[in-house]
Each structure stands twice: as structure tokens, then as C-alpha cells.
C-alpha positions as semicolon CSV with decimal commas, in nm:
position;residue;x (nm);y (nm);z (nm)
1;M;0,000;0,000;0,000
2;A;0,130;0,345;-0,088
3;T;0,178;0,589;0,195
4;L;0,075;0,951;0,182
5;D;0,372;1,187;0,161
6;P;0,359;1,444;0,446
7;I;0,489;1,708;0,201
8;I;0,123;1,771;0,110
9;V;0,085;1,954;0,441
10;E;0,346;2,209;0,335
11;Q;0,201;2,220;-0,017
12;I;-0,150;2,310;0,096
13;D;-0,024;2,574;0,335
14;A;0,195;2,737;0,070
15;L;-0,071;2,717;-0,200
16;L;-0,343;2,875;0,012
17;T;-0,144;3,159;0,167
18;G;-0,351;3,474;0,119
19;E;-0,655;3,291;-0,024
20;T;-0,990;3,344;0,148
21;N;-1,248;3,212;-0,099
22;P;-1,372;2,885;0,057
23;V;-1,462;2,727;-0,277
24;V;-1,109;2,789;-0,407
25;V;-0,956;2,660;-0,082
26;L;-1,158;2,337;-0,076
27;S;-1,130;2,278;-0,450
28;N;-0,752;2,289;-0,449
29;A;-0,733;2,083;-0,130
30;S;-0,941;1,804;-0,285
31;A;-0,731;1,820;-0,605
32;I;-0,403;1,789;-0,412
33;L;-0,531;1,489;-0,218
34;A;-0,682;1,314;-0,520
35;D;-0,350;1,346;-0,700
36;A;-0,146;1,231;-0,398
37;M;-0,357;0,927;-0,306
38;P;-0,366;0,634;-0,547
39;D;-0,650;0,385;-0,534
40;T;-0,912;0,641;-0,435
41;N;-1,231;0,710;-0,626
42;W;-1,369;1,009;-0,433
43;V;-1,197;1,289;-0,242
44;G;-1,385;1,588;-0,115
45;F;-1,563;1,780;0,154
46;Y;-1,898;1,806;0,324
47;I;-1,964;2,137;0,499
48;F;-2,217;2,182;0,778
49;S;-2,490;2,421;0,667
50;Q;-2,668;2,630;0,929
51;Q;-2,949;2,674;0,674
52;T;-3,020;2,305;0,611
53;G;-2,885;2,152;0,933
54;T;-2,705;1,897;0,720
55;L;-2,356;1,834;0,589
56;D;-2,378;1,961;0,233
57;L;-2,169;1,857;-0,063
58;A;-1,873;2,087;-0,121
59;P;-1,580;2,077;-0,369
60;F;-1,467;1,726;-0,457
61;Q;-1,291;1,508;-0,711
62;G;-1,487;1,202;-0,825
63;K;-1,827;1,081;-0,939
64;V;-2,164;1,231;-0,849
65;A;-2,209;1,226;-0,472
66;C;-2,474;1,248;-0,202
67;M;-2,575;1,611;-0,166
68;H;-2,691;1,626;0,197
69;I;-2,593;1,404;0,490
70;A;-2,758;1,432;0,830
71;P;-2,529;1,457;1,133
72;G;-2,507;1,111;1,291
73;S;-2,592;0,938;0,961
74;S;-2,335;0,747;0,754
75;V;-1,958;0,759;0,801
76;V;-1,947;1,134;0,732
77;G;-2,232;1,220;0,968
78;T;-2,095;0,992;1,240
79;A;-1,751;1,158;1,223
80;Y;-1,922;1,497;1,247
81;S;-2,138;1,399;1,547
82;K;-1,853;1,229;1,732
83;G;-1,597;1,494;1,637
84;E;-1,341;1,234;1,541
85;S;-1,161;1,093;1,241
86;L;-1,261;0,743;1,131
87;I;-1,109;0,474;0,913
88;V;-1,364;0,226;0,784
89;P;-1,192;-0,078;0,627
90;N;-1,520;-0,209;0,479
91;V;-1,802;0,044;0,441
92;H;-2,054;-0,234;0,376
93;E;-2,010;-0,341;0,739
94;F;-2,064;0,011;0,877
95;A;-2,412;0,052;1,026
96;G;-2,590;0,336;0,849
97;H;-2,348;0,360;0,557
98;I;-2,491;0,553;0,263
99;A;-2,378;0,406;-0,069
100;C;-2,340;0,716;-0,284
101;D;-2,105;0,518;-0,513
102;S;-2,139;0,140;-0,509
103;A;-1,773;0,112;-0,616
104;S;-1,655;0,247;-0,278
105;N;-1,541;-0,020;-0,033
106;S;-1,336;0,167;0,229
107;E;-1,333;0,521;0,363
108;V;-1,143;0,766;0,579
109;V;-1,299;1,084;0,718
110;V;-1,142;1,373;0,907
111;P;-1,329;1,662;1,073
112;V;-1,234;2,014;0,962
113;T;-1,217;2,222;1,279
114;V;-1,186;2,601;1,284
115;D;-1,168;2,792;1,613
116;G;-1,279;2,483;1,805
117;H;-1,588;2,420;1,590
118;I;-1,628;2,146;1,331
119;V;-1,724;2,318;1,006
120;G;-1,708;2,014;0,783
121;I;-1,564;1,674;0,700
122;L;-1,292;1,563;0,462
123;D;-1,415;1,239;0,303
124;I;-1,202;0,998;0,099
125;D;-1,331;0,675;-0,055
126;S;-1,152;0,383;-0,218
127;P;-1,268;0,092;-0,432
128;L;-1,024;-0,126;-0,232
129;L;-1,107;-0,285;0,100
130;D;-0,889;-0,172;0,392
131;R;-0,721;0,096;0,176
132;F;-0,637;0,351;0,449
133;S;-0,367;0,326;0,716
134;A;-0,331;0,498;1,051
135;A;-0,016;0,667;0,916
136;E;-0,215;0,817;0,627
137;Q;-0,490;0,919;0,867
138;N;-0,230;1,107;1,072
139;V;-0,103;1,292;0,763
140;L;-0,462;1,374;0,667
141;K;-0,524;1,519;1,014
142;Q;-0,217;1,741;0,972
143;F;-0,331;1,837;0,620
144;V;-0,677;1,935;0,749
145;A;-0,524;2,134;1,037
146;A;-0,312;2,330;0,787
147;L;-0,612;2,374;0,559
148;A;-0,826;2,500;0,848
149;Q;-0,586;2,789;0,899
150;H;-0,702;2,919;0,559
151;V;-1,078;2,872;0,605
152;D;-1,272;3,195;0,649
153;V;-1,577;3,075;0,843
154;A;-1,786;3,382;0,759
155;A;-1,720;3,332;0,389
156;L;-1,785;2,958;0,425
157;N;-2,120;3,023;0,597
158;A;-2,216;3,267;0,323
159;V;-2,177;2,986;0,067
160;Y;-2,309;2,699;0,276
């Protein structure tokens, strides 16, 4: 299994310096990750919307995706409700899994936290079973922490 190079943490920080548009920030973040992670079929974000009360589809790389996910529902909603990152080796064994893409077999999710509040979830799917390692999860947590430094919550809430 390939490991995720920690250099992406520096790359996202350098790329986003001075950028405040949340769509631009999340779009480039998903592009960097999709390029850096082989054997993935979906990389993107769900952002919590105050208007809908759901985690709403945000910039991503991959096939058509679920548009709204309720907190506590599915892998994404569970990570949001629990406030923790999850690795799911086989999504078909996860109670409440929503099959947005039947080709997905494993998943890793990481909360995006800004000023102590979870604003969204990074979601990465793979067609392989047991695709994601704890080492990759750690790099993804660092990546999301660096990304969060560039998220303007007011601008994010204006979009979502």
C-alpha cells in the first residue's frame, strides 16, 4: 500500500497563503489529495450548513455524490457527530453507511475544525477494501489542520 507523503501539508499551506475564498480553498485541497492518493475514487468535503442543518456537498474530485448528509448518519455524519476521524476498512459493514457510489469499499474521514468548531468533514473513498492506514490518517489530520488555517468561516457560511 502506498503511503501519503507528508509534504502535502506544506504544499496546501503554501498554496493557500492569502486565499480566502472557501470554494477555491476546498477545490484545491481536494485536487491535491486526489492526486497524492492512489486507489481512491472520491476525495472531497462536506460542509455543515446552518441553513439546512445537514452536511452539504462541497468541492470534490470524483463521481456524483450524495448532496446532503444528516449529522449522525453514515460515516461522514458519524464523524461529524462524534468529532473524530474514522477509518472504515469495509463500508458495507458500517451501520448506516450511505452508498453514494457502489464502487466504494473503504473510507477515511477527518473533521475540519476552525476555532474549536467542526465546520465540515474531509471524506475519501476507495474501491479497495482496507485501503487507508493509521499513518495516512495522521497525515490527513495534519493536512486538514493546515487547511483550516485558511478557512474563512464567515465566507464559508455565506456559501453553505
